[in-house]
mmCIF file of C-alpha atoms in Angstrom:
data_model
loop_
_atom_site.group_PDB
_atom_site.id
_atom_site.type_symbol
_atom_site.label_atom_id
_atom_site.label_comp_id
_atom_site.label_asym_id
_atom_site.label_seq_id
_atom_site.Cartn_x
_atom_site.Cartn_y
_atom_site.Cartn_z
ATOM 1 C CA MET A 50 -123.470 -6.152 -17.875
ATOM 2 C CA LYS A 51 -121.061 -4.731 -20.404
ATOM 3 C CA THR A 52 -119.863 -6.846 -23.331
ATOM 4 C CA ALA A 53 -116.451 -6.079 -24.702
ATOM 5 C CA HIS A 54 -116.840 -4.645 -28.230
ATOM 6 C CA TRP A 55 -114.129 -6.908 -29.625
ATOM 7 C CA LEU A 56 -115.862 -10.057 -28.392
ATOM 8 C CA VAL A 57 -118.722 -10.100 -30.885
ATOM 9 C CA PRO A 58 -116.573 -9.909 -34.072
ATOM 10 C CA ALA A 59 -114.157 -12.457 -32.595
ATOM 11 C CA VAL A 60 -116.921 -14.969 -31.903
ATOM 12 C CA LEU A 61 -118.467 -14.416 -35.324
ATOM 13 C CA SER A 62 -115.153 -14.823 -37.155
ATOM 14 C CA LEU A 63 -114.443 -18.064 -35.312
ATOM 15 C CA SER A 64 -117.886 -19.500 -36.016
ATOM 16 C CA LEU A 65 -117.718 -18.619 -39.706
ATOM 17 C CA GLY A 66 -114.080 -19.549 -40.162
ATOM 18 C CA PHE A 67 -114.477 -23.276 -39.686
ATOM 19 C CA ALA A 68 -116.462 -24.146 -42.782
ATOM 20 C CA PRO A 69 -115.892 -27.763 -43.848
ATOM 21 C CA ALA A 70 -113.358 -28.271 -46.602
ATOM 22 C CA ALA A 71 -114.578 -29.230 -50.046
ATOM 23 C CA HIS A 72 -114.796 -33.002 -50.362
ATOM 24 C CA ALA A 73 -111.889 -34.285 -52.382
ATOM 25 C CA GLN A 74 -112.763 -36.569 -55.256
ATOM 26 C CA THR A 75 -111.504 -40.129 -55.148
ATOM 27 C CA ALA A 76 -110.028 -41.860 -58.168
ATOM 28 C CA SER A 77 -110.386 -45.623 -58.121
ATOM 29 C CA LYS A 78 -109.592 -48.648 -60.175
ATOM 30 C CA THR A 79 -110.084 -52.381 -59.598
ATOM 31 C CA VAL A 80 -107.354 -54.577 -61.085
ATOM 32 C CA PRO A 81 -106.738 -58.325 -61.205
ATOM 33 C CA ILE A 82 -103.881 -59.516 -59.014
ATOM 34 C CA ALA A 83 -102.141 -62.870 -59.189
ATOM 35 C CA GLY A 84 -98.832 -64.503 -58.425
ATOM 36 C CA ILE A 85 -96.930 -67.262 -56.668
ATOM 37 C CA VAL A 86 -95.755 -66.845 -53.092
ATOM 38 C CA SER A 87 -92.818 -69.256 -52.771
ATOM 39 C CA GLY A 88 -91.826 -70.446 -49.337
ATOM 40 C CA GLN A 89 -92.304 -72.943 -46.556
ATOM 41 C CA PRO A 90 -94.250 -75.095 -45.938
ATOM 42 C CA GLU A 91 -95.288 -74.808 -49.586
ATOM 43 C CA SER A 92 -95.644 -72.387 -52.480
ATOM 44 C CA VAL A 93 -99.073 -70.870 -52.908
ATOM 45 C CA VAL A 94 -100.664 -69.656 -56.181
ATOM 46 C CA PHE A 95 -102.920 -66.663 -55.486
ATOM 47 C CA GLY A 96 -105.539 -64.900 -57.552
ATOM 48 C CA GLY A 97 -108.173 -62.260 -57.007
ATOM 49 C CA ALA A 98 -108.599 -58.514 -57.362
ATOM 50 C CA ALA A 99 -107.465 -55.325 -55.654
ATOM 51 C CA ARG A 100 -109.064 -51.928 -55.496
ATOM 52 C CA ILE A 101 -106.783 -48.863 -55.616
ATOM 53 C CA GLU A 102 -108.191 -45.542 -54.466
ATOM 54 C CA VAL A 103 -106.366 -42.203 -54.592
ATOM 55 C CA THR A 104 -107.575 -39.009 -52.851
ATOM 56 C CA GLU A 105 -105.718 -35.745 -52.237
ATOM 57 C CA ALA A 106 -104.703 -35.376 -48.612
ATOM 58 C CA VAL A 107 -106.670 -32.623 -46.825
ATOM 59 C CA ASP A 108 -103.648 -31.212 -44.999
ATOM 60 C CA ASN A 109 -101.606 -30.272 -48.098
ATOM 61 C CA VAL A 110 -99.559 -27.091 -47.854
ATOM 62 C CA SER A 111 -100.288 -24.522 -50.541
ATOM 63 C CA GLY A 112 -97.535 -24.309 -53.149
ATOM 64 C CA SER A 113 -95.976 -27.677 -52.400
ATOM 65 C CA PRO A 114 -96.515 -30.844 -54.438
ATOM 66 C CA PRO A 115 -99.717 -32.466 -53.206
ATOM 67 C CA ARG A 116 -99.599 -35.526 -50.951
ATOM 68 C CA MET A 117 -102.061 -38.239 -51.840
ATOM 69 C CA VAL A 118 -103.859 -40.812 -49.707
ATOM 70 C CA VAL A 119 -103.527 -44.196 -51.412
ATOM 71 C CA SER A 120 -105.846 -46.980 -50.175
ATOM 72 C CA ILE A 121 -105.452 -50.552 -51.412
ATOM 73 C CA THR A 122 -108.011 -53.223 -50.585
ATOM 74 C CA LEU A 123 -107.627 -56.883 -51.535
ATOM 75 C CA LEU A 124 -110.899 -58.396 -52.829
ATOM 76 C CA GLY A 125 -111.664 -62.099 -52.889
ATOM 77 C CA MET A 126 -108.062 -63.225 -52.757
ATOM 78 C CA SER A 127 -107.536 -66.958 -52.355
ATOM 79 C CA GLY A 128 -104.782 -69.380 -53.185
ATOM 80 C CA ARG A 129 -104.041 -73.056 -53.533
ATOM 81 C CA GLY A 130 -101.033 -74.771 -51.940
ATOM 82 C CA SER A 131 -98.824 -76.463 -54.516
ATOM 83 C CA SER A 132 -98.131 -79.666 -52.545
ATOM 84 C CA THR A 133 -101.133 -80.087 -50.221
ATOM 85 C CA GLY A 134 -103.848 -78.422 -52.247
ATOM 86 C CA ALA A 135 -104.869 -76.494 -49.110
ATOM 87 C CA THR A 136 -106.855 -73.327 -49.642
ATOM 88 C CA TYR A 137 -105.185 -70.150 -48.400
ATOM 89 C CA VAL A 138 -106.824 -66.778 -47.811
ATOM 90 C CA LEU A 139 -105.230 -63.380 -48.125
ATOM 91 C CA SER A 140 -107.134 -60.239 -47.230
ATOM 92 C CA GLY A 141 -106.599 -56.792 -45.945
ATOM 93 C CA GLN A 142 -106.505 -53.086 -46.568
ATOM 94 C CA THR A 143 -103.674 -50.617 -46.279
ATOM 95 C CA THR A 144 -103.687 -46.834 -46.456
ATOM 96 C CA LEU A 145 -100.659 -44.638 -46.906
ATOM 97 C CA THR A 146 -100.033 -40.982 -47.580
ATOM 98 C CA ARG A 147 -97.283 -39.996 -50.012
ATOM 99 C CA ARG A 148 -96.388 -37.829 -52.961
ATOM 100 C CA LEU A 149 -97.277 -39.617 -56.212
ATOM 101 C CA HIS A 150 -95.436 -39.456 -59.498
ATOM 102 C CA ALA A 151 -97.170 -39.780 -62.868
ATOM 103 C CA ASN A 152 -95.918 -43.390 -62.984
ATOM 104 C CA ASP A 153 -95.501 -44.906 -59.546
ATOM 105 C CA VAL A 154 -95.018 -48.212 -57.741
ATOM 106 C CA VAL A 155 -96.451 -49.023 -54.332
ATOM 107 C CA GLU A 156 -95.460 -52.214 -52.500
ATOM 108 C CA VAL A 157 -97.315 -53.382 -49.418
ATOM 109 C CA THR A 158 -97.274 -56.537 -47.328
ATOM 110 C CA PHE A 159 -100.271 -58.635 -46.363
ATOM 111 C CA PRO A 160 -100.590 -61.707 -44.110
ATOM 112 C CA PHE A 161 -102.039 -64.987 -45.385
ATOM 113 C CA SER A 162 -102.965 -68.298 -43.792
ATOM 114 C CA VAL A 163 -104.708 -71.581 -44.415
ATOM 115 C CA ARG A 164 -108.489 -71.101 -44.635
ATOM 116 C CA GLY A 165 -110.162 -72.077 -41.379
ATOM 117 C CA SER A 166 -107.029 -71.898 -39.267
ATOM 118 C CA ALA A 167 -107.253 -70.471 -35.755
ATOM 119 C CA ALA A 168 -106.947 -66.736 -35.330
ATOM 120 C CA VAL A 169 -103.693 -67.262 -33.430
ATOM 121 C CA ALA A 170 -102.252 -69.549 -36.119
ATOM 122 C CA VAL A 171 -98.918 -68.681 -37.669
ATOM 123 C CA THR A 172 -99.381 -66.541 -40.757
ATOM 124 C CA GLN A 173 -97.056 -65.997 -43.673
ATOM 125 C CA THR A 174 -96.425 -62.704 -45.438
ATOM 126 C CA ALA A 175 -96.777 -61.833 -49.097
ATOM 127 C CA VAL A 176 -95.829 -58.606 -50.844
ATOM 128 C CA ALA A 177 -98.273 -57.053 -53.299
ATOM 129 C CA SER A 178 -96.801 -54.711 -55.902
ATOM 130 C CA PHE A 179 -98.930 -52.103 -57.664
ATOM 131 C CA SER A 180 -97.628 -50.091 -60.605
ATOM 132 C CA PHE A 181 -99.972 -47.428 -61.889
ATOM 133 C CA SER A 182 -100.181 -44.222 -63.876
ATOM 134 C CA TYR A 183 -101.979 -41.357 -62.161
ATOM 135 C CA ASP A 184 -103.075 -38.136 -63.866
ATOM 136 C CA ALA A 185 -103.279 -35.452 -61.169
ATOM 137 C CA THR A 186 -104.927 -32.975 -63.534
ATOM 138 C CA SER A 187 -107.963 -35.118 -64.206
ATOM 139 C CA ASN A 188 -107.712 -37.087 -60.926
ATOM 140 C CA LYS A 189 -107.780 -40.430 -62.742
ATOM 141 C CA ILE A 190 -105.860 -43.651 -62.416
ATOM 142 C CA VAL A 191 -105.021 -44.093 -66.094
ATOM 143 C CA SER A 192 -103.690 -47.663 -65.901
ATOM 144 C CA ALA A 193 -102.718 -50.132 -63.183
ATOM 145 C CA ASN A 194 -101.104 -53.558 -62.812
ATOM 146 C CA ALA A 195 -100.718 -55.705 -59.740
ATOM 147 C CA SER A 196 -98.782 -58.806 -58.742
ATOM 148 C CA ILE A 197 -98.130 -60.793 -55.600
ATOM 149 C CA ALA A 198 -95.004 -62.610 -54.538
ATOM 150 C CA ALA A 199 -92.998 -63.807 -51.532
ATOM 151 C CA LEU A 200 -91.517 -61.254 -49.192
ATOM 152 C CA ASN A 201 -87.755 -61.425 -49.699
ATOM 153 C CA LEU A 202 -85.994 -59.991 -46.659
ATOM 154 C CA PRO A 203 -82.226 -59.511 -46.716
ATOM 155 C CA ALA A 204 -80.216 -62.236 -45.042
ATOM 156 C CA ALA A 205 -79.159 -61.540 -41.454
ATOM 157 C CA ASN A 206 -75.459 -61.033 -40.896
#
């Protein structure tokens, strides 16, 4: 059996060409988050913490500004209803990929509901706003602040 001479280098180059990419470092910061979500049936005062993680996206194109993967996880968020005193829970994680500026703002929505309510119960939506300074050179989140509020959608025409 004859083996084509080009086949051996081709197979070797393919097997050596797929080395795993270097693992990108993740910058992270945990920040307190609090705010009032006004709405019906009652306003809810929330408090807790959020973890912000930033990692360079692995599919960045050489020579273009890097895209970053931003992950935000809510930690131990709970709230108290202003009129009923009911306990509300708010949890979740979101991940997005975008170009970051040295000082940036990310806003994401999260559902919340009364603690112990059925999984199919109606939930409400809050918007969490994160403003942070990111140093791409040192891969560090220099500072961060977070707040939570009601989702204000524009009125329908």
